[in-house]
Coordinates of C-alpha atoms in Angstrom, one line a residue:
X1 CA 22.7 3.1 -14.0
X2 CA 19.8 0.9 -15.3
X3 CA 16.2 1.9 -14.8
X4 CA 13.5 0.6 -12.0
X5 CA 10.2 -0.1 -13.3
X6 CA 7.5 -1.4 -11.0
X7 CA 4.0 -3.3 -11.6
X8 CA 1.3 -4.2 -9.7
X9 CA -0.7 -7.7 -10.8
X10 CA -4.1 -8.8 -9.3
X11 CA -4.1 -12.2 -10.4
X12 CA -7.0 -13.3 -8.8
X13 CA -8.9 -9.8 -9.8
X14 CA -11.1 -8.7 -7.0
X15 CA -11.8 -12.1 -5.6
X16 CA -11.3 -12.8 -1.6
X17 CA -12.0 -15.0 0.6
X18 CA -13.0 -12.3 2.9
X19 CA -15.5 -9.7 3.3
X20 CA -14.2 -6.7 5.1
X21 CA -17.1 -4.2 5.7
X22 CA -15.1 -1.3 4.3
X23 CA -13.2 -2.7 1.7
X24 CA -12.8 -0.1 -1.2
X25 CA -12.0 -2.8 -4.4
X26 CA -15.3 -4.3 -3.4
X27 CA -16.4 -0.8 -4.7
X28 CA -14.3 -0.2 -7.1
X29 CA -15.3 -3.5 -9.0
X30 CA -18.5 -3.3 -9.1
X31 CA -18.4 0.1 -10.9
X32 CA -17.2 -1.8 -13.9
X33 CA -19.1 -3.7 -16.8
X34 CA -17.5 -6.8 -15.3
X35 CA -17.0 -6.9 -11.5
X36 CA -14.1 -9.5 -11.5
X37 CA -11.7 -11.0 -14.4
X38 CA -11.2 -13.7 -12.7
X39 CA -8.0 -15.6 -12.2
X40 CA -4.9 -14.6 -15.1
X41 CA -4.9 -17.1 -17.9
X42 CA -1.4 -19.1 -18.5
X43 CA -1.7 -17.4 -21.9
X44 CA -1.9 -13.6 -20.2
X45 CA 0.8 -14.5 -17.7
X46 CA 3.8 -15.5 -20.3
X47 CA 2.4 -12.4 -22.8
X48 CA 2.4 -10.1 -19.5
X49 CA 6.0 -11.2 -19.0
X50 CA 7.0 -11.1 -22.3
X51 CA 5.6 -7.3 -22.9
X52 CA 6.9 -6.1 -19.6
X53 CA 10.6 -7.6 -20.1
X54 CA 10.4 -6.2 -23.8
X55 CA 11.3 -2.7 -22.7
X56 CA 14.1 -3.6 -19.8
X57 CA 17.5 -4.3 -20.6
X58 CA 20.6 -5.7 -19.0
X59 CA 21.1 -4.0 -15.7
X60 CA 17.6 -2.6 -14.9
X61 CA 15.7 -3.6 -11.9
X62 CA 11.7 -4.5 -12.0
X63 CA 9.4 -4.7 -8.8
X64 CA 6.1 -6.9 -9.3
X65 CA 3.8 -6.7 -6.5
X66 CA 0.6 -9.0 -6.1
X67 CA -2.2 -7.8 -5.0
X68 CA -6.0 -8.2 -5.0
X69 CA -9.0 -8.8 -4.3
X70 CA -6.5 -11.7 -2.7
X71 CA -4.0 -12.7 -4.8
X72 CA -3.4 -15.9 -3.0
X73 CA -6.7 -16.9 -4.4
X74 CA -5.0 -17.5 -7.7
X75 CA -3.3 -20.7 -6.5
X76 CA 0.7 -21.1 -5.2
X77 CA 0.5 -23.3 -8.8
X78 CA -0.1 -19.6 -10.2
X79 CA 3.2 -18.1 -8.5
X80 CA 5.6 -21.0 -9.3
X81 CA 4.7 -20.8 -13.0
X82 CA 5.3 -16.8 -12.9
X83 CA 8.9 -17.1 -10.9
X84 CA 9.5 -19.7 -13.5
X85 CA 8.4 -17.8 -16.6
X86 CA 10.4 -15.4 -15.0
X87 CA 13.6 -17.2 -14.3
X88 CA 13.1 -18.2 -17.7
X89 CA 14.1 -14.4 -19.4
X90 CA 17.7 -13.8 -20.7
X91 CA 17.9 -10.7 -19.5
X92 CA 20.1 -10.0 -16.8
X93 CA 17.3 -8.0 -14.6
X94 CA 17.5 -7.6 -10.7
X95 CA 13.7 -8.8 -10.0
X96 CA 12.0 -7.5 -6.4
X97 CA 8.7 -9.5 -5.5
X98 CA 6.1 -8.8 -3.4
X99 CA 2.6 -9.7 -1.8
X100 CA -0.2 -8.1 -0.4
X101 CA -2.7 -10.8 1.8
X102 CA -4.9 -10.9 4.0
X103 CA -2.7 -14.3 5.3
X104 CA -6.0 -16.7 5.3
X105 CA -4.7 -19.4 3.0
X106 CA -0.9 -19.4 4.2
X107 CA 1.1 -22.3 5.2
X108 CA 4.6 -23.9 5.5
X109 CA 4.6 -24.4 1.8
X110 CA 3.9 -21.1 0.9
X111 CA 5.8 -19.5 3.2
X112 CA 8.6 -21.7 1.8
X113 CA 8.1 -19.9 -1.4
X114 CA 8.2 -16.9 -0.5
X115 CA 11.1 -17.1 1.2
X116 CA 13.0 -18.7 -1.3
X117 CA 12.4 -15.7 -3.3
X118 CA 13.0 -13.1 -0.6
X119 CA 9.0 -12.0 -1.0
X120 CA 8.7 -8.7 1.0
X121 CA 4.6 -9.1 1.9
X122 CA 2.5 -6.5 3.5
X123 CA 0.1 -8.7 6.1
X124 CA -3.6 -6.4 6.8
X125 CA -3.9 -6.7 10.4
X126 CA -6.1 -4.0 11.5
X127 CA -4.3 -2.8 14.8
X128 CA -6.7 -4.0 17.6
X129 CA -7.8 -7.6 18.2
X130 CA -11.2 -6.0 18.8
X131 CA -11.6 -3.8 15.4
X132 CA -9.5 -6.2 13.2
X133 CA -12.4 -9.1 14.2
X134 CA -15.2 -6.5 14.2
X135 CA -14.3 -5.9 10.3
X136 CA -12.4 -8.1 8.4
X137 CA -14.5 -10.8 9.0
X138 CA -14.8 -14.1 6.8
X139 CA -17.7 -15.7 4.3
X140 CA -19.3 -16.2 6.9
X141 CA -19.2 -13.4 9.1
X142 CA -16.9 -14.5 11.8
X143 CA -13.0 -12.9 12.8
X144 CA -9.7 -13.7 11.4
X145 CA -7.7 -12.1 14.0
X146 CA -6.5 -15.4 15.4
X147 CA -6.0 -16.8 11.6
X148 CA -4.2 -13.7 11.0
X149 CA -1.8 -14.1 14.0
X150 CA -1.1 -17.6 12.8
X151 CA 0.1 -16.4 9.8
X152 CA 2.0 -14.0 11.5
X153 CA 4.0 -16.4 14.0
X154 CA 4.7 -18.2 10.8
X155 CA 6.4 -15.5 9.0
X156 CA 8.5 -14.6 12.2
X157 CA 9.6 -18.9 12.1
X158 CA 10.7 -18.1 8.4
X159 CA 12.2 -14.8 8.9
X160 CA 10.1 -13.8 5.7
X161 CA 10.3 -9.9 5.4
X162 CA 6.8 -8.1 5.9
X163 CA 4.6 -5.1 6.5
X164 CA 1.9 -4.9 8.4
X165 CA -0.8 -3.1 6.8
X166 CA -3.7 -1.6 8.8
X167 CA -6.8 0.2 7.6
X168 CA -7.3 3.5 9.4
X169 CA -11.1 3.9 9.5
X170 CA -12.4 6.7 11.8
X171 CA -13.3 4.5 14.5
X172 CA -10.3 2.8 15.0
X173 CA -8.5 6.2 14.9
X174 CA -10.0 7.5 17.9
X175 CA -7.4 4.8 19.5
X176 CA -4.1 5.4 18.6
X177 CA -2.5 4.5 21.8
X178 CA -4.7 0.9 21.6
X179 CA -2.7 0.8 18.2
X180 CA 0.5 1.7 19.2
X181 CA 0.4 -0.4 22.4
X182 CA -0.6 -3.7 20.5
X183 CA 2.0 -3.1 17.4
X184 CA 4.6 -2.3 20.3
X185 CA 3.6 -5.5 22.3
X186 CA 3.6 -8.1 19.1
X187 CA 6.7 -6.7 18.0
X188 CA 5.8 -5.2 14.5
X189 CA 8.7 -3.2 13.2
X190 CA 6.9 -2.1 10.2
X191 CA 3.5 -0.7 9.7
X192 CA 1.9 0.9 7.1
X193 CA -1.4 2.9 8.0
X194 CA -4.1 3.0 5.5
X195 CA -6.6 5.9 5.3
X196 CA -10.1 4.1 4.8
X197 CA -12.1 5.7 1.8
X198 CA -15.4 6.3 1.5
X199 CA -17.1 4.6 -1.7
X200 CA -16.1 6.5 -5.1
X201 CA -20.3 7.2 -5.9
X202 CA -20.6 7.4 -2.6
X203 CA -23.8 10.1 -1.5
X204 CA -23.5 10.4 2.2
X205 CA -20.2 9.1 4.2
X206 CA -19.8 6.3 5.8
X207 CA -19.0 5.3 9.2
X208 CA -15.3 3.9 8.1
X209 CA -14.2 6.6 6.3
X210 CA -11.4 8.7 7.6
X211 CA -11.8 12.5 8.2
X212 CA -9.2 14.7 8.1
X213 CA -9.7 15.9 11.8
X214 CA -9.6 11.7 13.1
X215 CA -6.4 11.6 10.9
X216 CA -5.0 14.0 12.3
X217 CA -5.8 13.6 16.0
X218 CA -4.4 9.7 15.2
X219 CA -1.2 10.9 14.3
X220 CA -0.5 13.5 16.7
X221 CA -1.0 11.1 19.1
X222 CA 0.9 7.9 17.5
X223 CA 3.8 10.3 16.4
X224 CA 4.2 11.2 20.6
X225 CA 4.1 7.5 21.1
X226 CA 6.5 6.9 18.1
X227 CA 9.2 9.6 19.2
X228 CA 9.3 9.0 23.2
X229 CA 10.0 5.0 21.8
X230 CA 12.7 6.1 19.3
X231 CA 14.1 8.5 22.1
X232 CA 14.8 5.2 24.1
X233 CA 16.7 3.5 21.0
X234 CA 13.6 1.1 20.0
X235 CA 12.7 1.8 16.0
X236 CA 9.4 1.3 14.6
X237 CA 9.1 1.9 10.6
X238 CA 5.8 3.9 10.5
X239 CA 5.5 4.0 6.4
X240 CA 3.8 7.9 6.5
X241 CA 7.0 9.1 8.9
X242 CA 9.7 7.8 6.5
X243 CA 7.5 8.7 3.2
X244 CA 7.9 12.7 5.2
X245 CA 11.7 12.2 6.0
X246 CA 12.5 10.9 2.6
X247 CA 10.5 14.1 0.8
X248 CA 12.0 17.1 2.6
X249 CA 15.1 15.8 4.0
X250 CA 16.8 13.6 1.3
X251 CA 14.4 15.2 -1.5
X252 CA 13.2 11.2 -3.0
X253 CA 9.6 10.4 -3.7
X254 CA 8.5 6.9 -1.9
X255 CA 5.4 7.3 -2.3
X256 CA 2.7 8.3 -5.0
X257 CA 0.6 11.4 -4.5
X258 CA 2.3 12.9 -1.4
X259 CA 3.6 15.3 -3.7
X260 CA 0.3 16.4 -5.3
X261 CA 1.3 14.3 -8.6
X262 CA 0.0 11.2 -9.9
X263 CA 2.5 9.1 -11.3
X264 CA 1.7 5.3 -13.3
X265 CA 1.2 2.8 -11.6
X266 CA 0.8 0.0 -13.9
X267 CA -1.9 -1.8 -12.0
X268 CA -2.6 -5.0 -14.1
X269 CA -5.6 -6.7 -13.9
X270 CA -6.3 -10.9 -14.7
X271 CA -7.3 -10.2 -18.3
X272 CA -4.7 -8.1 -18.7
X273 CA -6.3 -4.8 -18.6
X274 CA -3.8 -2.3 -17.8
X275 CA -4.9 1.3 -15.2
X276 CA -2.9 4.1 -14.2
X277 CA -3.7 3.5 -10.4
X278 CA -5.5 1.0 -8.4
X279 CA -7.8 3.6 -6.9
X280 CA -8.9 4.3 -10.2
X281 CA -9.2 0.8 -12.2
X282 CA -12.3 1.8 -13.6
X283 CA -13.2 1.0 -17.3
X284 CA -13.1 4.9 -18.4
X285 CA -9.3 4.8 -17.2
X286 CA -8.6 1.8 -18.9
X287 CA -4.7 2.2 -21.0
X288 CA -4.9 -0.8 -22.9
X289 CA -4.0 -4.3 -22.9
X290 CA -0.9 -5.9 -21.8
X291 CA -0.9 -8.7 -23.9
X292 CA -1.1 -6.0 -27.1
X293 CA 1.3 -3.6 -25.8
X294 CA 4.6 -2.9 -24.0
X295 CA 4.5 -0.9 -20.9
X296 CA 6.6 1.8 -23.3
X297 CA 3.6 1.7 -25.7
X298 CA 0.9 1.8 -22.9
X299 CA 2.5 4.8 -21.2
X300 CA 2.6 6.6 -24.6
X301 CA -1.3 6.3 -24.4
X302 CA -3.7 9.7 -24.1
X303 CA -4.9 8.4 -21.2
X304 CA -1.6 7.9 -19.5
X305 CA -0.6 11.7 -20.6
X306 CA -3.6 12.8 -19.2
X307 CA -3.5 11.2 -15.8
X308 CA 0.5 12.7 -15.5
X309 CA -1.1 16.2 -15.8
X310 CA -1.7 18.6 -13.1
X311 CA -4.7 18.7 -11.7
X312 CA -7.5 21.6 -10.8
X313 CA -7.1 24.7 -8.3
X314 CA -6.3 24.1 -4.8
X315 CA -8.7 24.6 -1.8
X316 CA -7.9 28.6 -1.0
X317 CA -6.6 26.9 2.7
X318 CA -3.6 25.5 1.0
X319 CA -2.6 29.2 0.0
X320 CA -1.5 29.6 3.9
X321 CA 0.4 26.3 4.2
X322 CA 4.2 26.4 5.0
X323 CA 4.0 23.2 2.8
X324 CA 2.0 24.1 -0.6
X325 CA 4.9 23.5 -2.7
X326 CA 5.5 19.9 -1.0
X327 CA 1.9 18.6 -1.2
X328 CA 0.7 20.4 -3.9
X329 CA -2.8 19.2 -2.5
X330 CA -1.6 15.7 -1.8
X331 CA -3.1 12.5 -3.4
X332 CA -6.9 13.1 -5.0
X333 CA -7.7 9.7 -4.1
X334 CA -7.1 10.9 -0.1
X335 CA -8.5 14.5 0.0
X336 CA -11.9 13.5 2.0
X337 CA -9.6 11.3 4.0
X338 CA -6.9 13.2 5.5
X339 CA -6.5 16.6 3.4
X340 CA -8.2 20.3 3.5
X341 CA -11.8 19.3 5.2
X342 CA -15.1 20.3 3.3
X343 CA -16.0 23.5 5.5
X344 CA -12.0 24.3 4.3
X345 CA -11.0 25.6 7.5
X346 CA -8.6 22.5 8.6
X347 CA -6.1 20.0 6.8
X348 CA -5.2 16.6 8.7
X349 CA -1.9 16.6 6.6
X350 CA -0.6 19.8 7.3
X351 CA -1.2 19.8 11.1
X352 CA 1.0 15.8 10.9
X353 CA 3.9 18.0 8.8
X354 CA 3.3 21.0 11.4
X355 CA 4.3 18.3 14.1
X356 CA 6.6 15.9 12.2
X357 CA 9.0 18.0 9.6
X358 CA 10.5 20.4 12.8
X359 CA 12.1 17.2 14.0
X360 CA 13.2 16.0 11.0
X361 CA 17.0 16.2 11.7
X362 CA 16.6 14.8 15.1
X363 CA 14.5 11.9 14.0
X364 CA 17.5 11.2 11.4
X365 CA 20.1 11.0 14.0
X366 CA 18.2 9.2 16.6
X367 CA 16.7 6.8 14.2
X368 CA 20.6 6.2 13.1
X369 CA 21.6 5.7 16.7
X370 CA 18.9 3.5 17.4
X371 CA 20.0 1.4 14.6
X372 CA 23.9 1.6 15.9
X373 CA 22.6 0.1 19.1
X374 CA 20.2 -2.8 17.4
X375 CA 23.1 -3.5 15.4
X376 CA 25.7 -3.9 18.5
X377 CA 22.8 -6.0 20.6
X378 CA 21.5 -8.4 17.9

């Protein structure tokens, strides 16, 4: 059985044509000598390719996800010349694409596109019309909520396969039923709940980041919402719920960090600067260079040996948890966000696995019935 390697590319580096109050790569960026690469060179695109199909072979799969900044800022004339540098490779490999946007710029064409390439795109609409225009807001300060829903209706027309992503910040977590009730109403089958960070150098917290208690009270109410649905045979992919089933009942790791290790991401920026994960593409954490190395090479790097390695003492709370050995302490990146609080009293995680990983079995069954009757109706 051939290997699965995935990437992640920002091709337009941390450019956007939005300016979401709490968005973290804003942050991130502008922690570096140079805030944004840009858009990726011709030149950096066909050596990218060249290094990363230089250690597959015949048989292997590859995932290459775009993501920003926006990526669509890099031009559709950017993604027909990848697919076709791509097309281009002798190598029989099985190649997965797909797209994170804020869905500003799409159309017919390039939701032609991305259909003829079977795309799987996660779409950021952030769960209420009220919060999603309160916060992701344009140049010029005004909502993209009804942009946003365009784009949506378009993707439904096309039957292109997509996520929606929504930023959890603490305020919007105080209404998980508004959530639930608008995801359930606009018939999104897949969501994927982000924990909003606070700034890396960040001195005092701000008002979008996620605590652990708001996480937790979130989920305790969505997962309610989220079981009495399933109990009635309608299925909702929530990504945290099947990231939890997949861990401790089929024993597969879906997602990085759950587990309390960090894995390599491969997160490739537009000049071809190469980062172990794209909470941490800082310059200190910089690998290399993908037009100088293979992804073999780069992952043979001290800094990616270092990242790989286990990380410092847990809080002494996790020594009561039921679930040490699963989480480990969870992702670093997330600890202020839904982990063991400061005062170390409470842990938003554990009380969501306290609630969730009782019912595992009866999720899996229902969840398979659900999809028995789906099947029979549509």
């Amino acid at each position: 059985m051939g290997k699965h390697i995935s990437i992640l590319i920002k091709p337009a580096s941390s450019l956007c044509n939005l300016r979401c109050k709490y968005c973290f790569y804003a942050n991130i960026s502008s922690l570096r000598e140079v805030k944004s690469y840009g858009r990726m060179k011709p030149a950096t695109t066909t050596a990218l390719i060249a290094n990363v199909f230089a250690d597959l072979e015949d048989g292997d799969e590859l995932t290459i996800a775009f993501q920003g900044g926006e990526p669509t800022m890099a031009g559709q004339r950017y993604f027909e010349d990848f697919l076709a540098k791509v097309a281009q490779q002798p190598k029989q490999v099985l190649v997965h694409y797909a797209l994170q946007t804020n869905g500003m710029v799409i159309n017919d064409s390039w939701c032609q596109m991305l259909k003829a390439h079977d795309f799987l795109v996660g779409l950021s609409i952030d769960g209420t019309p009220i919060y999603h225009d309160l916060n992701r807001v344009d140049v010029r300060g005004r909502g993209t909520f009804h942009r946003v829903m365009c784009t949506k209706a378009l993707f439904d027309q096309y039957g292109i396969a997509y996520n929606v992503l929504c930023v959890l910040t603490n305020p919007l977590a105080k209404h998980a039923k508004k959530v639930f009730d608008f995801f359930h109403q606009n018939h999104v089958q897949y969501v994927q709940f982000i924990p909003c960070l606070d700034d890396m150098d960040a001195t005092s917290r701000s008002e979008f980041a996620l605590t652990p208690e708001r996480f937790a009270s979130f989920y305790a109410t969505y997962f309610k919402l989220w079981w009495a649905q399933l109990q009635r045979g309608e299925y909702q992919s929530v990504k945290l719920f099947d990231d939890v089933v997949n861990q401790f009942k089929y024993r597969r790791r879906t997602a990085c960090g759950l587990d309390g290790h960090c894995q390599i991401q491969y997160v490739i920026e537009a000049d071809g600067s190469v980062y172990p994960c794209d909470f941490f593409a800082l310059d200190q954490y910089r690998m290399g260079y993908i037009q100088e190395q293979t992804l073999r090479e780069l992952f043979s790097q001290p800094m990616a040996f270092d990242w790989v390695q286990p990380r410092a003492a847990l809080p002494a709370y996790c020594d009561t948890c039921p679930f040490k050995q699963a989480c480990c302490g969870g992702c670093k990146r997330m600890k202020d966000a839904m982990y063991v609080t400061p005062a170390g009293d409470f842990c938003g995680y554990r009380q969501l696995l306290t609630q969730l990983v009782p019912k595992i079995d009866e999720i899996v069954a229902t969840a398979a019935q659900a999809h028995l009757v789906a099947a029979a109706q549509g």
